[in-house]
Coordinates of N, CA and C in Angstrom, one line a residue:
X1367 N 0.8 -1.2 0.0 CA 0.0 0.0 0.0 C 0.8 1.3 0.0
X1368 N 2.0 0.9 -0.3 CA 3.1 2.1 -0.4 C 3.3 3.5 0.9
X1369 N 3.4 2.2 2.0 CA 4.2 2.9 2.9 C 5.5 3.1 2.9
X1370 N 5.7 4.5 3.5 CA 7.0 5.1 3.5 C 7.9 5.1 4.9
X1371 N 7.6 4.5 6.0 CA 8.1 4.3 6.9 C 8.3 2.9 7.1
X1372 N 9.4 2.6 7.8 CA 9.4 0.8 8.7 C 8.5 0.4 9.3
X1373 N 7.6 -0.4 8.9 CA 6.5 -1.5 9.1 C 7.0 -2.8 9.1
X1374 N 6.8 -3.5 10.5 CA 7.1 -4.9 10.9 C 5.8 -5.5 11.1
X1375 N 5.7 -6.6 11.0 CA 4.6 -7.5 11.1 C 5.0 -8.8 11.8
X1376 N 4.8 -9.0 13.1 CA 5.4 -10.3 14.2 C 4.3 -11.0 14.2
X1377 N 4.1 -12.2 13.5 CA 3.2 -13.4 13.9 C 3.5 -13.9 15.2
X1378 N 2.5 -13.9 16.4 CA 2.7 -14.9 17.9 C 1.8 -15.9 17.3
X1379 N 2.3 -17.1 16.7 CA 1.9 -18.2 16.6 C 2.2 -19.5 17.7
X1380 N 1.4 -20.4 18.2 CA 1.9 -21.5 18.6 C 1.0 -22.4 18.4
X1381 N 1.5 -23.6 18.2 CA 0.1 -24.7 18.0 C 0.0 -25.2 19.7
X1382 N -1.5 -25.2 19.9 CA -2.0 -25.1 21.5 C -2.2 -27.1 21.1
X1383 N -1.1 -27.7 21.2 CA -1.4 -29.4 21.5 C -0.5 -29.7 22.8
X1384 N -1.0 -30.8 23.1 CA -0.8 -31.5 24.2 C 0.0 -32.1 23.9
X1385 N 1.5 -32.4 25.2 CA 2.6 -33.5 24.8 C 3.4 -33.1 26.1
X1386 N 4.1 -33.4 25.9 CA 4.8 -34.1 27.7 C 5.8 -32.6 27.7
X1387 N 6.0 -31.7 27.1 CA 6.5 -30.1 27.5 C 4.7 -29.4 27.4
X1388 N 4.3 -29.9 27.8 CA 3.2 -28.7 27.8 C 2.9 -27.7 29.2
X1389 N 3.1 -26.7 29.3 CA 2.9 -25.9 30.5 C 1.7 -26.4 31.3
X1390 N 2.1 -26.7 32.8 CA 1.4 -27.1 34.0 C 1.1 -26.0 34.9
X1391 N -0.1 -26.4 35.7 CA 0.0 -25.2 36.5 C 1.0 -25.1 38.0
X1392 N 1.7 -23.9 38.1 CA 2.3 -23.8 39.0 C 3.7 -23.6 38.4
X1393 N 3.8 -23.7 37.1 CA 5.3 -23.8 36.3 C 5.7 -22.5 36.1
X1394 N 6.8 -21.9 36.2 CA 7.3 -20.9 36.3 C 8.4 -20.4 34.9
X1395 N 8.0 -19.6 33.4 CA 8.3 -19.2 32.7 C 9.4 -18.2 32.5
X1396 N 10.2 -17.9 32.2 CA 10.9 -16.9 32.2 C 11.5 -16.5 30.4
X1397 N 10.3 -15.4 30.2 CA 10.1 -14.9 29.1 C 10.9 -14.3 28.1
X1398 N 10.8 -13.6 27.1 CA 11.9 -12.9 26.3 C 12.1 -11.8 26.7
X1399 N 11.3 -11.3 28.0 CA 11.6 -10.0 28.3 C 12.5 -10.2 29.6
X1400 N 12.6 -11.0 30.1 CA 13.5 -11.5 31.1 C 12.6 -11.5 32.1
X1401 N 11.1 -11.7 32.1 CA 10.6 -11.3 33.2 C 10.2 -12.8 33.6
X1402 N 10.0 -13.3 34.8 CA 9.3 -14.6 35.2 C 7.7 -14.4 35.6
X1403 N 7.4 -15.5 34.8 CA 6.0 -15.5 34.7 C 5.2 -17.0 35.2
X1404 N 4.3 -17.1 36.7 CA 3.9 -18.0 37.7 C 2.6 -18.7 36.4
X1405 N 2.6 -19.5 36.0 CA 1.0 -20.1 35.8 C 0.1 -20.9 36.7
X1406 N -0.7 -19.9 36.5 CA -2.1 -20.6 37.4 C -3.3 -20.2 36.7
X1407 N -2.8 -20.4 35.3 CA -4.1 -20.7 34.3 C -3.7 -21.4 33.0
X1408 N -3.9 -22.0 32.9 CA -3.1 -23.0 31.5 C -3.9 -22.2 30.2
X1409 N -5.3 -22.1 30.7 CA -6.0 -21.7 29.2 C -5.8 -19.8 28.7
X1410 N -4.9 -19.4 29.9 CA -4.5 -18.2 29.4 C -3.0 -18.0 29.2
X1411 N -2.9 -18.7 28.0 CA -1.8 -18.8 27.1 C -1.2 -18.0 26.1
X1412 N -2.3 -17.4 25.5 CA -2.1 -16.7 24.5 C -1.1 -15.7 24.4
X1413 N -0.8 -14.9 25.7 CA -0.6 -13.5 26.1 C 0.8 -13.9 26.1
X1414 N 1.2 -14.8 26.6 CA 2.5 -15.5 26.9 C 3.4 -15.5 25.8
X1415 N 2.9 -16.0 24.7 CA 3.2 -15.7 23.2 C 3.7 -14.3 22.6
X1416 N 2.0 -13.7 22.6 CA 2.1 -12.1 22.7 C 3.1 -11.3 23.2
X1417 N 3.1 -11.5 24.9 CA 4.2 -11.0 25.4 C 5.5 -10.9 24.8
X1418 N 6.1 -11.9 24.4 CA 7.4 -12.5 23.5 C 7.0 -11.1 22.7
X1419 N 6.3 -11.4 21.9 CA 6.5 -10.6 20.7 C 6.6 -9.3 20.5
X1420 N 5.8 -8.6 21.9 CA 6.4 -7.3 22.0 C 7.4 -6.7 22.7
X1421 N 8.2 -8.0 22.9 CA 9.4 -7.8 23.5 C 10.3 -7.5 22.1
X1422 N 10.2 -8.5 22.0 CA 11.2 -9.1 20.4 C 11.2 -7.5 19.7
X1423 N 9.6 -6.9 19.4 CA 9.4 -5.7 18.4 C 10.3 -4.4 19.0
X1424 N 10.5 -4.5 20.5 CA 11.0 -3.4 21.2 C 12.2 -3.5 21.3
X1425 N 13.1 -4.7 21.7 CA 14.5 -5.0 22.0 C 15.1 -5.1 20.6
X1426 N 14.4 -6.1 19.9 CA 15.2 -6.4 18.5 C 15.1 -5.5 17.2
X1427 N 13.9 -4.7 17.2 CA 12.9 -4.0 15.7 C 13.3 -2.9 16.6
X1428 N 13.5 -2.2 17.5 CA 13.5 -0.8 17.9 C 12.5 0.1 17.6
X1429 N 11.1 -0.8 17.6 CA 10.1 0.3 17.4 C 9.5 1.1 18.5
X1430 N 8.9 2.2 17.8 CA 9.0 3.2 18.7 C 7.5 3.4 18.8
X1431 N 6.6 2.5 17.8 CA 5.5 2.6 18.1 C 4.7 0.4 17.9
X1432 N 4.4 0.2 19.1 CA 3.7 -1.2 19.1 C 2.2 -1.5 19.4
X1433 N 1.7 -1.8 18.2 CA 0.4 -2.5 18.2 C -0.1 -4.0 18.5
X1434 N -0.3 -4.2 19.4 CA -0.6 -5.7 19.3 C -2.2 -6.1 19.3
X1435 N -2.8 -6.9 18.2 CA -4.3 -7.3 17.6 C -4.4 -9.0 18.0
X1436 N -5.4 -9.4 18.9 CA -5.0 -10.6 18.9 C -6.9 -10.7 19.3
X1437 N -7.6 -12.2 19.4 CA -8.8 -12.8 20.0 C -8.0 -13.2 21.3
X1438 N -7.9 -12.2 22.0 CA -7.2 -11.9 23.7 C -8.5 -13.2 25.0
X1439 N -9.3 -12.3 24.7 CA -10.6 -13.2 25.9 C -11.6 -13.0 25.5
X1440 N -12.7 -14.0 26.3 CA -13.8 -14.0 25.8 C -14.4 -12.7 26.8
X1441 N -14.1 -12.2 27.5 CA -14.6 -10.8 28.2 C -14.9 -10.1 27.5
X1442 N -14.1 -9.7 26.3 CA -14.1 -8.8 25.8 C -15.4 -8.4 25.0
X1443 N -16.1 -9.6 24.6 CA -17.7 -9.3 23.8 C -18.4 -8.6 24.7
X1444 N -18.0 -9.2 26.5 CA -19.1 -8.5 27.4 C -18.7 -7.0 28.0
X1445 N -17.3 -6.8 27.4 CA -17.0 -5.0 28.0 C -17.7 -4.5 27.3
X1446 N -17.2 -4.5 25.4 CA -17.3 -3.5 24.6 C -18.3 -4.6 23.4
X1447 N -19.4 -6.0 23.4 CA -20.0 -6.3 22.8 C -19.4 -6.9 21.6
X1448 N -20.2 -7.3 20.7 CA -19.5 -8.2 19.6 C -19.1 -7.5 18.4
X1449 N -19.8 -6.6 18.2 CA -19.4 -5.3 17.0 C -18.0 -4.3 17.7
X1450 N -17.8 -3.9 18.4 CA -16.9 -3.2 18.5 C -15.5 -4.2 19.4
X1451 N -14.5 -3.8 18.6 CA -13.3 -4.7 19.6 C -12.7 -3.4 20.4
X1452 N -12.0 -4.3 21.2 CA -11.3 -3.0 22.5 C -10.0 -2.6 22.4
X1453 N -9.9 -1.5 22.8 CA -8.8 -1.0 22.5 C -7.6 -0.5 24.2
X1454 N -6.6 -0.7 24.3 CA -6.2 -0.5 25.8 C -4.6 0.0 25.3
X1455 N -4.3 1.4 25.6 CA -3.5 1.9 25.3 C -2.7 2.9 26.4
X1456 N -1.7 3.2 25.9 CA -0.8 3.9 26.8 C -1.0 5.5 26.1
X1457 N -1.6 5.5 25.2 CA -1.6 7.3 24.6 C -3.0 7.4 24.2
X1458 N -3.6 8.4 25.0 CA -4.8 8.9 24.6 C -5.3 9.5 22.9
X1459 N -3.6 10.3 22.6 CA -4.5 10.8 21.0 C -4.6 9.6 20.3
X1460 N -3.6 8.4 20.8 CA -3.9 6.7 19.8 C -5.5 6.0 19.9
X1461 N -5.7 6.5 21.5 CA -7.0 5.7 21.8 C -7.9 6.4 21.0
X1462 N -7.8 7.6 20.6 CA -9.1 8.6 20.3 C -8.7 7.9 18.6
X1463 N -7.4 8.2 18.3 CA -7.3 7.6 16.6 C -7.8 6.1 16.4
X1464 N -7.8 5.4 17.6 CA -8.3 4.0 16.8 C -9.8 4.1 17.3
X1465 N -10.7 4.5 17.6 CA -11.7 5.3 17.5 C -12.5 5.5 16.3
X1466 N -12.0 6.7 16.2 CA -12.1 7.1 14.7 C -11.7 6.8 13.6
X1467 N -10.1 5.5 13.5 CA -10.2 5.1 12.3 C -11.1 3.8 12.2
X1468 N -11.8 3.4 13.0 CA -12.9 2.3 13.3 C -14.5 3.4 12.7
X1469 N -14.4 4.2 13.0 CA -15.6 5.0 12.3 C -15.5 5.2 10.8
X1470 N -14.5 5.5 10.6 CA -14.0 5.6 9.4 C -14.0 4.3 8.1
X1471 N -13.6 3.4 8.9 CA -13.8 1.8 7.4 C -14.9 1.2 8.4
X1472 N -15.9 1.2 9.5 CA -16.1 0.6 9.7 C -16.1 -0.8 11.0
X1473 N -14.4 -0.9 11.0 CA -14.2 -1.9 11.8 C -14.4 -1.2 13.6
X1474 N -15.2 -1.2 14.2 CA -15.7 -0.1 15.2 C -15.0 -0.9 16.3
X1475 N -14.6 0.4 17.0 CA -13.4 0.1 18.5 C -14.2 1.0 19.2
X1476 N -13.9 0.9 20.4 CA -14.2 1.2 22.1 C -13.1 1.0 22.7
X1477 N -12.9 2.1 23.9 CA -11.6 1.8 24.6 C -12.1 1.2 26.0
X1478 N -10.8 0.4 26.6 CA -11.0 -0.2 27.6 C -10.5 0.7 28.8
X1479 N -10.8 0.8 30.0 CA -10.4 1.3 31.3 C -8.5 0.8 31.2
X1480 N -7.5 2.1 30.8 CA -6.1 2.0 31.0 C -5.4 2.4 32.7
X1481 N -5.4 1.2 33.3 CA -4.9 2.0 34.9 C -4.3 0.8 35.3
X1482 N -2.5 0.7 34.7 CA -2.2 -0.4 35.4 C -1.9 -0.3 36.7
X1483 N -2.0 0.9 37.5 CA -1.7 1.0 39.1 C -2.7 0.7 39.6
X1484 N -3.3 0.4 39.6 CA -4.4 0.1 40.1 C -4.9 -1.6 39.4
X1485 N -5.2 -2.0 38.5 CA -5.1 -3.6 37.7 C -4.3 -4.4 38.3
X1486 N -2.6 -3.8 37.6 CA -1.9 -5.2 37.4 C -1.6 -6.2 38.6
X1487 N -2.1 -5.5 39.9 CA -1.6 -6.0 41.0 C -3.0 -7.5 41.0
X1488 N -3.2 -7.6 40.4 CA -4.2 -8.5 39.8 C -3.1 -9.7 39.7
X1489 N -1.8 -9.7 39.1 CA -0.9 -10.3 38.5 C 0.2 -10.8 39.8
X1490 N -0.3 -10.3 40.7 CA 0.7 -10.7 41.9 C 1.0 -12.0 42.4
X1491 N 2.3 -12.3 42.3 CA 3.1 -13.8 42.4 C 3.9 -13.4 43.8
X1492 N 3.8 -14.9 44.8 CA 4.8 -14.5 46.1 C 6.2 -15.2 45.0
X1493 N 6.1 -15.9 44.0 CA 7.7 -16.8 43.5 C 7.8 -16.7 42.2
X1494 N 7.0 -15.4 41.4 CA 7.5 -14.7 39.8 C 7.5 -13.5 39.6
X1495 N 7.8 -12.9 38.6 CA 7.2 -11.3 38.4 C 5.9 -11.4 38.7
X1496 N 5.4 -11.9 38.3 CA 3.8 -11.9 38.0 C 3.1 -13.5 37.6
X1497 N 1.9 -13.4 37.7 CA 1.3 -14.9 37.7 C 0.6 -14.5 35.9
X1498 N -0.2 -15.4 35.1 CA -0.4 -15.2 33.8 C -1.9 -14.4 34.1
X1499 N -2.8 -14.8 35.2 CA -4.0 -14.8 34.8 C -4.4 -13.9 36.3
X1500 N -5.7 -13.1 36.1 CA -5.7 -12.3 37.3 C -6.3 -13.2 38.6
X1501 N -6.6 -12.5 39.4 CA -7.0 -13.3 40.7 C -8.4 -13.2 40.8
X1502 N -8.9 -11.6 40.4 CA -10.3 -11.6 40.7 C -11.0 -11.8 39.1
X1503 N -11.8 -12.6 38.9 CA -12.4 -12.4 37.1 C -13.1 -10.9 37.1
X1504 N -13.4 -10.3 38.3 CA -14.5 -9.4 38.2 C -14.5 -8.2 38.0
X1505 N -12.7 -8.0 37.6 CA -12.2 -6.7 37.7 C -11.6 -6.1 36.9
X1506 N -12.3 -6.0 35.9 CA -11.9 -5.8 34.2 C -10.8 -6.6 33.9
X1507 N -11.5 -7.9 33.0 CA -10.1 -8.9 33.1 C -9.5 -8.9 31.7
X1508 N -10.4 -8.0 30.5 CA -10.2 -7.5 29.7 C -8.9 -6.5 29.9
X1509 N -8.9 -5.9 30.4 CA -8.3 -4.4 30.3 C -7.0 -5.3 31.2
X1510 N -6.8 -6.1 32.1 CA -5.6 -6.5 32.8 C -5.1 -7.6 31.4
X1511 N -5.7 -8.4 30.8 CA -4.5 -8.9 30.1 C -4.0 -8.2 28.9
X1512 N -4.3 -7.3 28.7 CA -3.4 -6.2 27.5 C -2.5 -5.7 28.5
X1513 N -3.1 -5.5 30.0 CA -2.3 -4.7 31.2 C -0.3 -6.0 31.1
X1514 N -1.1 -7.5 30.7 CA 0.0 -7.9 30.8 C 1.0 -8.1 29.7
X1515 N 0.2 -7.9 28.7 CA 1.3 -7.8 27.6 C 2.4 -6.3 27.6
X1516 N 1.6 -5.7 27.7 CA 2.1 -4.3 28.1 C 3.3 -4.8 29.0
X1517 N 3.8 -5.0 30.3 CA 4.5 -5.1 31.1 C 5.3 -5.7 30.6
X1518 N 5.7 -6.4 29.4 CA 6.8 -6.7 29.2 C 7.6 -6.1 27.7
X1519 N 7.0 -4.7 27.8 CA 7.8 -3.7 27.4 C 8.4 -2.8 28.6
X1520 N 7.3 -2.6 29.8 CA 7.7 -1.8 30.8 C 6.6 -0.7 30.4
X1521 N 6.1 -0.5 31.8 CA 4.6 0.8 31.6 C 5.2 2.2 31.5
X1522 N 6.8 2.3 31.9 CA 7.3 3.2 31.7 C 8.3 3.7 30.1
X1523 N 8.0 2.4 29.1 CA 8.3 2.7 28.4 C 8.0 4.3 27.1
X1524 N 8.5 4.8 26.5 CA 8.2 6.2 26.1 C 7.7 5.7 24.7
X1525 N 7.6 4.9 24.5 CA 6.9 5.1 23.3 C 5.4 4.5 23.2
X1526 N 5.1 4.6 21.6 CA 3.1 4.1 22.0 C 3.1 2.5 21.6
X1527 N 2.1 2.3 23.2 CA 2.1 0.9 22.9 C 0.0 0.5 22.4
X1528 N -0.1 -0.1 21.5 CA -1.8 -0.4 21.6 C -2.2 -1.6 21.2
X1529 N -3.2 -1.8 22.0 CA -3.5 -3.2 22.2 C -4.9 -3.5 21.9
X1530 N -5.3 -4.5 20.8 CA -6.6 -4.7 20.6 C -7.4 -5.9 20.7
X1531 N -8.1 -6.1 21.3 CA -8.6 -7.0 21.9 C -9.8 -7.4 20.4
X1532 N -9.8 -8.7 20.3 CA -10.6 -8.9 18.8 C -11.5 -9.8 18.9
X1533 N -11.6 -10.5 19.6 CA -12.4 -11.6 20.1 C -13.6 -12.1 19.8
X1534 N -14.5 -10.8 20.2 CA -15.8 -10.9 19.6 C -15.9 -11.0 18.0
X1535 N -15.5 -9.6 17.4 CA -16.1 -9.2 16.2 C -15.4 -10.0 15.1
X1536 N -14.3 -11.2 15.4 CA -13.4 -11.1 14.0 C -14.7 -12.5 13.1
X1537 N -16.1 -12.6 14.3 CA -16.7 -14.1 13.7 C -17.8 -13.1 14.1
X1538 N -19.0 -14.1 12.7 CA -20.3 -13.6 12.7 C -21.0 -15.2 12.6
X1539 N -21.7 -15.9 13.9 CA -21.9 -17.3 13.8 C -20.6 -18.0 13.1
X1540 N -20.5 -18.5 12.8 CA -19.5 -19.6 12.1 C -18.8 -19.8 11.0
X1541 N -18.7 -17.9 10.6 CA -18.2 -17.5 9.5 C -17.0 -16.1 10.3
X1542 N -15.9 -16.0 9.6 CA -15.0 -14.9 10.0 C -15.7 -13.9 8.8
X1543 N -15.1 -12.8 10.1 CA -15.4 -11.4 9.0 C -14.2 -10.7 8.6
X1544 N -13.8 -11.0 8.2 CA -12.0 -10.1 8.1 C -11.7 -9.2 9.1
X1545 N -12.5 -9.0 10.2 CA -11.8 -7.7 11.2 C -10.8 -7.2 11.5
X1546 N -10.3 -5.6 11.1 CA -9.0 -6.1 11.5 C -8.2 -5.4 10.8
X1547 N -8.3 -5.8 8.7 CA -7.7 -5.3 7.8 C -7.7 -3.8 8.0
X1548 N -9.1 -4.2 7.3 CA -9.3 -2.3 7.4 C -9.2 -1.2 8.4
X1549 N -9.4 -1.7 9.4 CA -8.8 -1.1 10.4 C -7.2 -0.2 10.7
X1550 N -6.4 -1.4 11.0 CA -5.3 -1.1 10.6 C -4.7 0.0 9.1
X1551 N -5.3 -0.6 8.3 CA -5.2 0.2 7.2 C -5.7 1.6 6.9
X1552 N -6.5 2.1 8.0 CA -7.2 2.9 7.9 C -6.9 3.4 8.9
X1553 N -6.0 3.3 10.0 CA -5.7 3.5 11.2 C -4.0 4.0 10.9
X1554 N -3.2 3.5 10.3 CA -1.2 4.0 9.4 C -1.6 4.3 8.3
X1555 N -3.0 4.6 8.1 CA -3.1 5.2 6.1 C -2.5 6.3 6.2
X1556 N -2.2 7.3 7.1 CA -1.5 8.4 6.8 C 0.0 8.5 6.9
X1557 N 0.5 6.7 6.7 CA 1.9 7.2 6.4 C 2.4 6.2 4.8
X1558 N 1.1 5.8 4.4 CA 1.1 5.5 2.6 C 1.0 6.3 1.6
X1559 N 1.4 6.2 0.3 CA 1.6 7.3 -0.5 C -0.4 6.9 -1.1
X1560 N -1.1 5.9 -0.9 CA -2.5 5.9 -1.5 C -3.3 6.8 -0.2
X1561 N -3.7 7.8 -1.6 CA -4.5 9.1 -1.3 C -6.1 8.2 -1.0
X1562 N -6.5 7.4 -0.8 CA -7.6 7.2 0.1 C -7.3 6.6 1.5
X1563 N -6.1 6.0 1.5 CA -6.2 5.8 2.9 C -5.8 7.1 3.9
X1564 N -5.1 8.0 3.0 CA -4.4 9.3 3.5 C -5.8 9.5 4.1
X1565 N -7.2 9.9 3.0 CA -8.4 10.5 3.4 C -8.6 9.8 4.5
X1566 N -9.1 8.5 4.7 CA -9.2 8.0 6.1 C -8.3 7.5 7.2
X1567 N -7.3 7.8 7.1 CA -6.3 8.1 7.8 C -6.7 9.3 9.5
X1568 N -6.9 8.8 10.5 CA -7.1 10.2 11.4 C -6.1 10.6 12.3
X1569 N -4.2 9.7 11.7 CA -3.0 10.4 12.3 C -2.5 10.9 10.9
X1570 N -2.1 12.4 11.6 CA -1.6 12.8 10.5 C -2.3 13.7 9.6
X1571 N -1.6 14.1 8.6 CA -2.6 15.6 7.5 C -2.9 15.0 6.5
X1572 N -4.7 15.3 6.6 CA -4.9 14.6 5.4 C -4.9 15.6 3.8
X1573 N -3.9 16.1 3.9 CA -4.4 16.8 2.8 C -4.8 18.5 3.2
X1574 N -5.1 19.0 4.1 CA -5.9 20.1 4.5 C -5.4 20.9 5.6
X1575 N -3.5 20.6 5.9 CA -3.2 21.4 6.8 C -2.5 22.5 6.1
X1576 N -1.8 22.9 6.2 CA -1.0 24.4 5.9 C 0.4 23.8 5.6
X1577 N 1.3 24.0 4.5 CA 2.6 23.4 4.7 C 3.5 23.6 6.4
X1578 N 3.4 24.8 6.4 CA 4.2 25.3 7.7 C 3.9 24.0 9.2
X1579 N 2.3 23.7 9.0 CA 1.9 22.8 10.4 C 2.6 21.6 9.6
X1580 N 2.4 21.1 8.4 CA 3.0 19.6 8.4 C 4.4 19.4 8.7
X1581 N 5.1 20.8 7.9 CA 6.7 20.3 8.3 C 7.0 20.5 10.3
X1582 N 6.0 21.4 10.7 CA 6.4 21.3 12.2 C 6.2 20.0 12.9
X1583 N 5.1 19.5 12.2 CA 4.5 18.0 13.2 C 4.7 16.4 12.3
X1584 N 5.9 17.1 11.1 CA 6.1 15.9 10.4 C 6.8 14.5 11.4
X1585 N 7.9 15.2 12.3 CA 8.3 14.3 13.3 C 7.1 13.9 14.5
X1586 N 6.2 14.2 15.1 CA 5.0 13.5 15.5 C 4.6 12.7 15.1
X1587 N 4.3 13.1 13.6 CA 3.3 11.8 13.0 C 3.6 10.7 12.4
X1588 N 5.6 10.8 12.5 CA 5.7 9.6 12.0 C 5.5 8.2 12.8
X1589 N 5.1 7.2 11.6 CA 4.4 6.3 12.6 C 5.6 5.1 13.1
X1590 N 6.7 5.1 12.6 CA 7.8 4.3 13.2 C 9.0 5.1 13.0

């Protein structure tokens, strides 16, 4: 689509079969981020993967901006419903842009409650960094496991991290809906040279600022 910036794309794949290395509960991981991680949920796996990967994008890619899209939990139909997926971020003008680039093609986001001081202690291990899965279900369990992918960048990291929760919307009964593409695409369309994604693009000038504002905020908007 003729972008002009570094764009990486990290598959967290794993095939979830059973065999005699398969994670037990109480087994104690020590991640790509160096961080150790307690299991006391086997079927909250996924993040574990995840996690890796936004390690790998931060330590090895040096990006300065990380998205991660994944079918996170089934919570997530019950925060933000089956039409809109959730969004849990560290930068508000991001939360507001994936917002609006979801208005824009379509693929419709809602943000989740971001307050890991208050969450991640959800994640509290007496013998790891953190345990995988939270303690109470009742306490936005959506919004704490993006809380734990996040953490193994570091919450104090300076750059944007966003995290989308897809779970619900990417199936309509027993058929997928592509959720997702357009999104994305419509969400970094303003650092491609095709003039419609520019249009629905809502980081960045679409066309309609003043030269003087783009060359001042050309370093802002770039997306990597």
């Amino acid at each position: 689509q003729g972008f002009k910036d570094n764009l990486h794309a990290v598959f967290c794949l794993a095939e979830n079969a059973v065999g005699p290395r398969a994670t037990r509960p109480d087994d104690i991981h020590v991640l790509y981020s160096g961080k150790t991680v307690e299991i006391n949920n086997t079927d909250a796996e996924g993040r574990l993967i995840l996690a890796d990967g936004v390690a790998y994008a931060c330590k090895d890619l040096g990006a300065d901006i990380i998205l991660d899209m994944a079918t996170l939990t089934g919570a997530q139909g019950i925060a933000t419903g089956k039409y809109h997926a959730a969004v849990l971020t560290n930068n508000e003008e991001w939360e507001k842009a994936c917002v609006k680039a979801g208005r824009n093609c379509g693929d419709l986001v809602h943000p989740l409650v971001y307050c890991p001081e208050l969450h991640f202690s959800e994640f509290t291990s007496a013998v790891a960094d953190m345990k995988n899965s939270v303690a109470d279900r009742d306490n936005t369990p959506s919004s704490c496991a993006g809380l734990f992918i996040a953490s193994h960048i570091g919450f104090d990291w300076p750059g944007v991290w966003v995290h989308l929760d897809i779970a619900a919307p990417v199936h309509a009964g027993e058929r997928a809906t592509g959720y997702g593409v357009a999104l994305l695409l419509s969400l970094f369309g303003g650092a491609s040279e095709d003039p419609l994604l520019n249009l629905v693009s809502p980081l960045g000038c679409n066309g309609d600022c003043p030269l003087e504002e783009m060359e001042r905020d050309s370093k802002r908007r770039r997306l990597v």
